[in-house]
PDB file of C-alpha atoms in Angstrom:
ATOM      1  CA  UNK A   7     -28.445 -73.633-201.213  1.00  0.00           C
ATOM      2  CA  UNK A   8     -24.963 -74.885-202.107  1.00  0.00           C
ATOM      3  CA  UNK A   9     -22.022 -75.126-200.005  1.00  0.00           C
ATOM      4  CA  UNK A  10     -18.660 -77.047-200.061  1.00  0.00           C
ATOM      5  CA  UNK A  11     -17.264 -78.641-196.585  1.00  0.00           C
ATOM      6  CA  UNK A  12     -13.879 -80.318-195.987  1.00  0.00           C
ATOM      7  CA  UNK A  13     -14.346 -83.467-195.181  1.00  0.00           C
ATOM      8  CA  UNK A  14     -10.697 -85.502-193.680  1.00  0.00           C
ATOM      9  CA  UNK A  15      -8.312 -83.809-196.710  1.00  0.00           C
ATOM     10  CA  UNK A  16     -11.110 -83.271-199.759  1.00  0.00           C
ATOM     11  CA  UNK A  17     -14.234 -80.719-200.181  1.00  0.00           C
ATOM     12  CA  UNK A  18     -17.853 -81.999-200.759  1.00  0.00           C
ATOM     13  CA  UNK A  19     -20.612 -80.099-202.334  1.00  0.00           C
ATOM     14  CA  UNK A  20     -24.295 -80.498-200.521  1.00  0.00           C
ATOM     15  CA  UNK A  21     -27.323 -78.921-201.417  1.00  0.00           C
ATOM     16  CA  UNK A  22     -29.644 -77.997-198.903  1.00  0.00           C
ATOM     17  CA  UNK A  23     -33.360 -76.386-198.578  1.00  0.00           C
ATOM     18  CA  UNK A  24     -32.628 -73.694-195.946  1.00  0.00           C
ATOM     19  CA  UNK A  25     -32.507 -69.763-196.175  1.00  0.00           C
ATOM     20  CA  UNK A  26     -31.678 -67.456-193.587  1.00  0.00           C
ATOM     21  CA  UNK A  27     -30.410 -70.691-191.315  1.00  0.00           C
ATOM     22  CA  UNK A  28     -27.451 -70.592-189.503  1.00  0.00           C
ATOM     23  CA  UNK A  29     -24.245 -72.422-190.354  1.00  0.00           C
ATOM     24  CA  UNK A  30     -25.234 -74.565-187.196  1.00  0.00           C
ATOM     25  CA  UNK A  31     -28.679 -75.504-188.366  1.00  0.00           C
ATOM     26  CA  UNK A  32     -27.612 -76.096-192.092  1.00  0.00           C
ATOM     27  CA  UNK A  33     -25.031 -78.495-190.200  1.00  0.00           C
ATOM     28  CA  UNK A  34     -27.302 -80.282-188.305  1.00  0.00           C
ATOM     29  CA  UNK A  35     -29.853 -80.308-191.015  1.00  0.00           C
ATOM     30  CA  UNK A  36     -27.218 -82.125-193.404  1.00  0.00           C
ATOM     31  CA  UNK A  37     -26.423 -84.682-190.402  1.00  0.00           C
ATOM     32  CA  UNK A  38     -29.730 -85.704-189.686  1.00  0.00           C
ATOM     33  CA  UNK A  39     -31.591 -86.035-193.110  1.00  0.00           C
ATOM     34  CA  UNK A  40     -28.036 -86.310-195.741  1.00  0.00           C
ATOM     35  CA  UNK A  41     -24.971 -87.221-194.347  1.00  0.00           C
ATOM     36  CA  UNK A  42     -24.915 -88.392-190.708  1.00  0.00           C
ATOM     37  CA  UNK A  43     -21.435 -89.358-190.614  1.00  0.00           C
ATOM     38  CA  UNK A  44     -20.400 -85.404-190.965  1.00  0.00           C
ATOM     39  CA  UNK A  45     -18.724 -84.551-187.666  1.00  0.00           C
ATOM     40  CA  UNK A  46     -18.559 -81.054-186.356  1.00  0.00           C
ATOM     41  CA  UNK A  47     -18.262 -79.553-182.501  1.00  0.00           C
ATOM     42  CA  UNK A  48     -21.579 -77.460-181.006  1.00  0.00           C
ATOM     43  CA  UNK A  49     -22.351 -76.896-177.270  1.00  0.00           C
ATOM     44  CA  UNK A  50     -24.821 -73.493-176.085  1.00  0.00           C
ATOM     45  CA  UNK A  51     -26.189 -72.242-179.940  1.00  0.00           C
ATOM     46  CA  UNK A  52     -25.506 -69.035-178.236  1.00  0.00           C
ATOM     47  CA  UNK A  53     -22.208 -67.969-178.946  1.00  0.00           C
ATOM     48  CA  UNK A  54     -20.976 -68.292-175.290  1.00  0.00           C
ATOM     49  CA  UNK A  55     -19.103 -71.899-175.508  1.00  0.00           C
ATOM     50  CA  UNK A  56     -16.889 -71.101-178.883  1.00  0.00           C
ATOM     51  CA  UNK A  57     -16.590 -74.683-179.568  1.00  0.00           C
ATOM     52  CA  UNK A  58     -18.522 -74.089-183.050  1.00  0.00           C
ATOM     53  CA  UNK A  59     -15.891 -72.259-184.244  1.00  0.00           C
ATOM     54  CA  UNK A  60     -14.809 -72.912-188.055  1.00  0.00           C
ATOM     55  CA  UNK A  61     -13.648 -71.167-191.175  1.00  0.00           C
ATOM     56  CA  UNK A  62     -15.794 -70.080-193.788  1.00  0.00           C
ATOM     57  CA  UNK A  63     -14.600 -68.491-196.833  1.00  0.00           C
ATOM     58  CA  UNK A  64     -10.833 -68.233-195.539  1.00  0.00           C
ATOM     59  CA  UNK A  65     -12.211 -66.481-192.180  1.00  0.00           C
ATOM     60  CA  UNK A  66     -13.311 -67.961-188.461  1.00  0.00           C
ATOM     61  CA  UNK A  67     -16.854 -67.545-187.625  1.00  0.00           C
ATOM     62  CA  UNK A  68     -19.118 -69.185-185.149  1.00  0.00           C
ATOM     63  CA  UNK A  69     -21.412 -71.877-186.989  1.00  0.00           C
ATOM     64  CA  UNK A  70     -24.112 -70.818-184.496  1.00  0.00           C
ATOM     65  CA  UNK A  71     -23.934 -67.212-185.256  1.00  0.00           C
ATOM     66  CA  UNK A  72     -23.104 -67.344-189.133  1.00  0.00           C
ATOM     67  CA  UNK A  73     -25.642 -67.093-191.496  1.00  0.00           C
ATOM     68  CA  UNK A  74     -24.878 -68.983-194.105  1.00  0.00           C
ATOM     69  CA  UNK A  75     -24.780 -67.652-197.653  1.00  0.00           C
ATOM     70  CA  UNK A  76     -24.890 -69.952-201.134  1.00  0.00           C
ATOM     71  CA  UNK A  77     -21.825 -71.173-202.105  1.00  0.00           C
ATOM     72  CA  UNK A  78     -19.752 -71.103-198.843  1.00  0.00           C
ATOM     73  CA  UNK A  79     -16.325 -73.367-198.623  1.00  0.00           C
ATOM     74  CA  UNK A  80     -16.510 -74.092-194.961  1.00  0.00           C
ATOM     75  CA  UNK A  81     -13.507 -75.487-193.037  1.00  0.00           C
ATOM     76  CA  UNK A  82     -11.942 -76.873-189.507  1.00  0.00           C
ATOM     77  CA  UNK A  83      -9.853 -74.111-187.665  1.00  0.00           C
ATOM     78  CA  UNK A  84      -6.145 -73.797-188.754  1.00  0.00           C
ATOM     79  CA  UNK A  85      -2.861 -73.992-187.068  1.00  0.00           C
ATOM     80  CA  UNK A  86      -4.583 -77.256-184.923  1.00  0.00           C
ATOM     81  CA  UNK A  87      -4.637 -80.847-185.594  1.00  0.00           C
ATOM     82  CA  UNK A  88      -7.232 -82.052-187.473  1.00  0.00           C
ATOM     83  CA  UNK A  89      -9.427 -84.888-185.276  1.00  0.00           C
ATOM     84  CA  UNK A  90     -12.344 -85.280-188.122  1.00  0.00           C
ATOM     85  CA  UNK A  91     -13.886 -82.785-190.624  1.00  0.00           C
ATOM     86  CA  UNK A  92     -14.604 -80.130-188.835  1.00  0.00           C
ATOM     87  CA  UNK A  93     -13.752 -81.086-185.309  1.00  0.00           C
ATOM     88  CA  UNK A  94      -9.728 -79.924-184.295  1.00  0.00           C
ATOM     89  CA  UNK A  95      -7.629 -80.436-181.339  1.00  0.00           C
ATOM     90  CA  UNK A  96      -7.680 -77.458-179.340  1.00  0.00           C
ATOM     91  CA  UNK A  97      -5.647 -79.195-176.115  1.00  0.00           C
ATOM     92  CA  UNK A  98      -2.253 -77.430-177.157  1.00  0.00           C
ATOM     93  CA  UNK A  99      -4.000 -73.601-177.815  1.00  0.00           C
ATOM     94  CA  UNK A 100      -5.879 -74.311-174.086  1.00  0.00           C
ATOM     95  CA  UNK A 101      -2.106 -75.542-172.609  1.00  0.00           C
ATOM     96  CA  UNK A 102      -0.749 -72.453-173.402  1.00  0.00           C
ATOM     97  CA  UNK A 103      -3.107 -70.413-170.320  1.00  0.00           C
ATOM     98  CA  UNK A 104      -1.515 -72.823-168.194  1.00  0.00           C
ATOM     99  CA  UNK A 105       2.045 -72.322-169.381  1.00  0.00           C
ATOM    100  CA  UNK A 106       1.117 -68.309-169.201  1.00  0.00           C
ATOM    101  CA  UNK A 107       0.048 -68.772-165.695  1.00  0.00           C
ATOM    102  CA  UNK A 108      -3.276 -66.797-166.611  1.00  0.00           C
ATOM    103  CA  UNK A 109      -4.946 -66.640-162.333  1.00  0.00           C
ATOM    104  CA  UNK A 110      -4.245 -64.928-160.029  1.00  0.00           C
ATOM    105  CA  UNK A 111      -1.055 -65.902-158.633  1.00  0.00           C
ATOM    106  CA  UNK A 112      -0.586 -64.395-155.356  1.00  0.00           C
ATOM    107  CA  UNK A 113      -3.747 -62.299-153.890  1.00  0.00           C
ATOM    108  CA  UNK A 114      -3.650 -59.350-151.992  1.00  0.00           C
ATOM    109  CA  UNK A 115      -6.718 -59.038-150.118  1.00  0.00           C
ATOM    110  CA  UNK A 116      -6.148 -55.619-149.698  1.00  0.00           C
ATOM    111  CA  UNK A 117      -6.633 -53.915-152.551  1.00  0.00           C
ATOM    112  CA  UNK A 118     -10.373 -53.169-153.222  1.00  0.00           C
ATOM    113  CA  UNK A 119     -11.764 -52.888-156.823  1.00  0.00           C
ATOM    114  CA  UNK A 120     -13.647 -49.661-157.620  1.00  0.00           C
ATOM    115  CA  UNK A 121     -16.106 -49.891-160.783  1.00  0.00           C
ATOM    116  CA  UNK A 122     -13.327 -47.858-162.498  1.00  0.00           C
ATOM    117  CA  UNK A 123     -10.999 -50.708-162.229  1.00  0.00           C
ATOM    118  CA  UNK A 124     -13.471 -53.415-163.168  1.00  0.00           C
ATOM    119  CA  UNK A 125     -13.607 -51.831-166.373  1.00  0.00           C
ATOM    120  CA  UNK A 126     -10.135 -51.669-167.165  1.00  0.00           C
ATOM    121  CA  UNK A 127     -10.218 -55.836-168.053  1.00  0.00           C
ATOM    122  CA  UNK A 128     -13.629 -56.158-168.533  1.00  0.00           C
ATOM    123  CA  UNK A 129     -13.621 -56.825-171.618  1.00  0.00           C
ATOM    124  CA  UNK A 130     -10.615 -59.628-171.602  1.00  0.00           C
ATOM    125  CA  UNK A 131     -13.233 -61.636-168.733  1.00  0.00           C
ATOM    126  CA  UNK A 132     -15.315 -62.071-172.321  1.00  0.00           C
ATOM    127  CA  UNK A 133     -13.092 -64.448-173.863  1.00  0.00           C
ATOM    128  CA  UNK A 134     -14.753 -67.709-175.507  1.00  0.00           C
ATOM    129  CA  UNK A 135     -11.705 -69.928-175.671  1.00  0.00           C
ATOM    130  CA  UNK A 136     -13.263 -70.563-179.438  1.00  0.00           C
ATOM    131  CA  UNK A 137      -9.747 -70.676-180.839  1.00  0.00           C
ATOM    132  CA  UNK A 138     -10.689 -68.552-183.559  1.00  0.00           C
ATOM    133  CA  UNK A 139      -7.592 -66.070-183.059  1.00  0.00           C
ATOM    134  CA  UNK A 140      -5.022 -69.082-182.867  1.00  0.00           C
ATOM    135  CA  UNK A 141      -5.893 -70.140-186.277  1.00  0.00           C
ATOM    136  CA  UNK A 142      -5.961 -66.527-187.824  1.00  0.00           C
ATOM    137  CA  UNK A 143      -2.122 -66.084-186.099  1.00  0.00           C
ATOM    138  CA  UNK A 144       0.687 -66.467-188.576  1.00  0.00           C
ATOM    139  CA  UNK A 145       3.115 -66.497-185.799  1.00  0.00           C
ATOM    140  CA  UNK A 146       1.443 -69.716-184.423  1.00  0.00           C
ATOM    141  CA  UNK A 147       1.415 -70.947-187.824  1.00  0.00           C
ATOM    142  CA  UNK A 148       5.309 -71.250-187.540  1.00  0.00           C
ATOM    143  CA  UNK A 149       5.704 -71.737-183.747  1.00  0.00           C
ATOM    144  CA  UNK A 150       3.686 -73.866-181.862  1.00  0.00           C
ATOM    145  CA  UNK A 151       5.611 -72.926-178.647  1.00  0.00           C
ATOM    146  CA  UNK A 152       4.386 -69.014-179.399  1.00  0.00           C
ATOM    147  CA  UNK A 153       1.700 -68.364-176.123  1.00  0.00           C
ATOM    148  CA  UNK A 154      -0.400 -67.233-178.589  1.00  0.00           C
ATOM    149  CA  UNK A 155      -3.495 -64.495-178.237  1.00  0.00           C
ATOM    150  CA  UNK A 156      -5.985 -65.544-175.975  1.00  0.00           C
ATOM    151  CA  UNK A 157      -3.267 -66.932-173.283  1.00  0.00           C
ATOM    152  CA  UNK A 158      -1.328 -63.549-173.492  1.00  0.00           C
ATOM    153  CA  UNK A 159      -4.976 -61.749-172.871  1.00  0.00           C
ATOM    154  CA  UNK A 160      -5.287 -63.487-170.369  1.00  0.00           C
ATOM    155  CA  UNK A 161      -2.134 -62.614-168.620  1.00  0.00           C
ATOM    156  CA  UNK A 162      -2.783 -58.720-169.226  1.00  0.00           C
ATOM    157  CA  UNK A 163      -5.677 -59.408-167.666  1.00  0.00           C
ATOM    158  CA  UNK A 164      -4.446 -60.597-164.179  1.00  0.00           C
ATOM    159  CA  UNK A 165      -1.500 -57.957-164.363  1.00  0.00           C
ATOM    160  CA  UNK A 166      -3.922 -54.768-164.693  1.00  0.00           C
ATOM    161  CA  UNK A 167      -6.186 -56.245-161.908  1.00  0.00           C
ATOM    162  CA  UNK A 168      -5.136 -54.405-158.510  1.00  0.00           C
ATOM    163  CA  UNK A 169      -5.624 -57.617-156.682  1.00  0.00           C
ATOM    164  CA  UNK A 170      -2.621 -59.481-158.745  1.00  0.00           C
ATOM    165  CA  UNK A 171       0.114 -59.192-155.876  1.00  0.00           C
ATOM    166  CA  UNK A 172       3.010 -60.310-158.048  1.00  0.00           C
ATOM    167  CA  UNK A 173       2.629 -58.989-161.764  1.00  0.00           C
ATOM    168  CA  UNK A 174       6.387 -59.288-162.736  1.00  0.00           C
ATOM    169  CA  UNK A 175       6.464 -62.843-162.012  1.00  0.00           C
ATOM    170  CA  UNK A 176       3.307 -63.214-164.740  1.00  0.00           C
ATOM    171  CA  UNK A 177       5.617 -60.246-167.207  1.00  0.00           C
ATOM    172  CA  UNK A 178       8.509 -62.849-166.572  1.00  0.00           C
ATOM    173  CA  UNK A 179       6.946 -65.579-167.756  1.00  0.00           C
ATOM    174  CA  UNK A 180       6.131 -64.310-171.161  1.00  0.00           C
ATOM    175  CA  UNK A 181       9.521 -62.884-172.531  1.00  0.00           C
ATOM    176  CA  UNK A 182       9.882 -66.050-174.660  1.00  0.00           C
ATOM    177  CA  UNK A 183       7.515 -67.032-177.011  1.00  0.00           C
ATOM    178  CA  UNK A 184       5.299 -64.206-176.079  1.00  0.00           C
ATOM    179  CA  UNK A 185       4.883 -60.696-176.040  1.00  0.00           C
ATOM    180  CA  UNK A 186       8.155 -60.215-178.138  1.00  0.00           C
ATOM    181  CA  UNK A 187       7.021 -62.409-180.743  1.00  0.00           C
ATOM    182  CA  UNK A 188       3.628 -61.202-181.801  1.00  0.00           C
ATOM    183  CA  UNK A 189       3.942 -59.412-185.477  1.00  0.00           C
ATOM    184  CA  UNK A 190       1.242 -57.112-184.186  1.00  0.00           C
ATOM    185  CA  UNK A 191      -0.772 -57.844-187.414  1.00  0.00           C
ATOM    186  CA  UNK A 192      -4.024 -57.885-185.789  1.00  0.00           C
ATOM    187  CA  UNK A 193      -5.602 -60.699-187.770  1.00  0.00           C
ATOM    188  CA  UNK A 194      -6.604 -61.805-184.064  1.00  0.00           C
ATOM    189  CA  UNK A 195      -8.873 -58.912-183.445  1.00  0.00           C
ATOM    190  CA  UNK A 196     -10.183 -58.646-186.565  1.00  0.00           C
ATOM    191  CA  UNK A 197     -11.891 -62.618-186.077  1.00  0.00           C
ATOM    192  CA  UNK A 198     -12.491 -62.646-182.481  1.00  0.00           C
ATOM    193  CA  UNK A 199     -16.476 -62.627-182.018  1.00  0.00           C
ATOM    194  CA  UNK A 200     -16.005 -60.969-178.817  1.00  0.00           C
ATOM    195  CA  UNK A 201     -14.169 -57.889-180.237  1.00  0.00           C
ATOM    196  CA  UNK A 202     -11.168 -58.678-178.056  1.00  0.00           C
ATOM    197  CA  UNK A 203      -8.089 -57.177-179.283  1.00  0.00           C
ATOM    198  CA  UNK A 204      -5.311 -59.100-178.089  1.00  0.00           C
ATOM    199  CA  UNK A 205      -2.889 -56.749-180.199  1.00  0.00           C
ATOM    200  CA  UNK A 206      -3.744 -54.016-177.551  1.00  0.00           C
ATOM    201  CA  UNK A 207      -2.839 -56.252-174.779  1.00  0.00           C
ATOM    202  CA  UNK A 208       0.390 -57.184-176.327  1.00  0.00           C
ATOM    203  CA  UNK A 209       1.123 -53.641-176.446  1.00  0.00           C
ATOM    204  CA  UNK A 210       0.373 -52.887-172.954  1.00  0.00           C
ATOM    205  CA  UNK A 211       1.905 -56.085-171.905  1.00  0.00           C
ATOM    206  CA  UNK A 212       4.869 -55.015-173.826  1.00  0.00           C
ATOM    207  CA  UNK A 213       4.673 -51.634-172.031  1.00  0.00           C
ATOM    208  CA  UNK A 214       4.499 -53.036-168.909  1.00  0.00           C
ATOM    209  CA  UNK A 215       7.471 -55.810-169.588  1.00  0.00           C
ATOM    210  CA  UNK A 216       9.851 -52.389-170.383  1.00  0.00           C
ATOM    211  CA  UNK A 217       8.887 -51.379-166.567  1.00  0.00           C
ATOM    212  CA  UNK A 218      10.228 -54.160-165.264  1.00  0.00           C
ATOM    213  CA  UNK A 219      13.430 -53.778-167.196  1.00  0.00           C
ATOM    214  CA  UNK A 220      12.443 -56.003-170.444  1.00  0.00           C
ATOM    215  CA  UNK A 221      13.358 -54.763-174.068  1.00  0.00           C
ATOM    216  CA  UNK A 222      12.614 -56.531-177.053  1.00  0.00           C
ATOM    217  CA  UNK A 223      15.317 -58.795-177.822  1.00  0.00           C
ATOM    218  CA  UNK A 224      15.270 -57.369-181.882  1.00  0.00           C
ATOM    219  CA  UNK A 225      16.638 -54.277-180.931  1.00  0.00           C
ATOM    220  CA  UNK A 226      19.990 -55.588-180.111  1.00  0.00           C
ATOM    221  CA  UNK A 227      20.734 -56.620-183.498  1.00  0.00           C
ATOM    222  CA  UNK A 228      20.698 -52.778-184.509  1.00  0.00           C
ATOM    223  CA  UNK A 229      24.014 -52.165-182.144  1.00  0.00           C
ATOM    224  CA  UNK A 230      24.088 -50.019-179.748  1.00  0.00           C
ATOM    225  CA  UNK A 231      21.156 -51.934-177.662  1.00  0.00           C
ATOM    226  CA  UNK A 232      18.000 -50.096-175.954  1.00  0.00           C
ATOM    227  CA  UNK A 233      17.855 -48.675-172.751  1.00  0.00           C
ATOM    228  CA  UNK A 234      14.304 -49.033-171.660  1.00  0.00           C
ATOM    229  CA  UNK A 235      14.909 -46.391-168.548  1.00  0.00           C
ATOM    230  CA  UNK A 236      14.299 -48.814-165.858  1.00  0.00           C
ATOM    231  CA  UNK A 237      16.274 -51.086-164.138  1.00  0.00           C
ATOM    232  CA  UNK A 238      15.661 -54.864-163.861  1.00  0.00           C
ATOM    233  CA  UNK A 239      14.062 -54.342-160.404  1.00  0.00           C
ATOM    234  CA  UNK A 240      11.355 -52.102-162.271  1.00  0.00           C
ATOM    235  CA  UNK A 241      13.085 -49.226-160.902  1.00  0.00           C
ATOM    236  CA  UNK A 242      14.077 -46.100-162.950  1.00  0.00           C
ATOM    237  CA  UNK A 243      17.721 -46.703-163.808  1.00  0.00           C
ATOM    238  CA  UNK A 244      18.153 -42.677-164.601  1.00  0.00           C
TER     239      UNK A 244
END
């Protein structure tokens, strides 16, 4: 089997003995008994640490979940800096939870969480950190500063949970560079290998930012401006 990998700023063709191996094994088979200066990330093999994340044929994928098929251009994430063949940067991507203040910031140990309400984020608790949807956004592509998917996932998922006790400070925090600026293209969802869709948080997030007196800031260059129907204290202003 055949397969081209980037290695530093050129592709190199190996040809390996494996079928019906994973990208992970075909990797470590080529380090071990080819090439053992080819660097790549791995942690679990199980598709629960997302640090195997790469691109294959223009797409992310997990290494340790791919099976790899004969002639396959495989690739380091995009949108990242590039450390060493396959192995990226991911420091900025993971800085941006921090800057989206994605805990719980003030708890109210009152509210109690039926199974009704667990489901409402459950999904969102699934998230890898892999990276994959930050180098499938084109926004990121242009604007490192943009929060980005997974961070703004993360927020809607501390704003829908009951026990958040101050929601607009976390809808504050993502006006710019955020929830305005997503192109709503989906290319997030479509790669995520936890069928997250962080384009259905933005939505609700954007939902919930008009509550709180929020509009997007494109509308005003139509004239006229938007009135969202709720005043800045997330009050209804009619």
């Amino acid at each position: 089997m055949k397969v081209t990998i980037q290695r530093e700023y050129d592709f190199i063709e190996y040809d390996v003995d494996m079928q019906d191996a994973t990208l992970l094994e075909l990797l470590d088979k080529i380090k071990t008994q080819q090439d053992n200066t080819l660097a790549y990330s791995s942690g679990c093999r199980s598709s629960v640490c997302g640090s195997c994340a790469v691109r294959v044929n223009d797409k992310e994928v997990l290494a340790c979940s791919y099976k790899v098929q004969e002639g396959d251009k495989i690739e380091p994430l995009k949108n990242m800096p590039l450390l060493r063949d396959l192995v990226v940067d991911m420091q900025k991507s993971l800085e941006a939870n921090k800057r989206a203040k994605t805990w719980l910031s003030s708890y109210n140990s009152e509210a109690k969480l039926t199974h009704e309400d667990e489901k409402i984020n459950e999904l969102q608790s699934d998230c890898i950190l892999c990276g994959s949807c930050y180098s499938a956004c084109p926004v990121y592509a242009v604007n490192e500063e943009f929060l980005g998917p997974f961070a703004l996932t993360g927020v809607w998922k501390y704003v829908s949970d009951k026990r958040e006790g101050e929601p607009k400070e976390k809808i504050d925090t993502i006006q710019t560079n955020g929830v305005w600026d997503c192109t709503l293209c989906n290319e997030c969802t479509v790669v995520c290998p936890q069928g997250i869709s962080s384009k259905a948080d933005i939505e609700k997030l954007r939902a919930k930012s008009s509550q709180f007196g929020y509009m997007d800031p494109n509308f005003g260059n139509f004239g006229g401006g938007f009135d969202s129907g709720f005043g800045f204290d997330g009050s209804p202003s009619f």
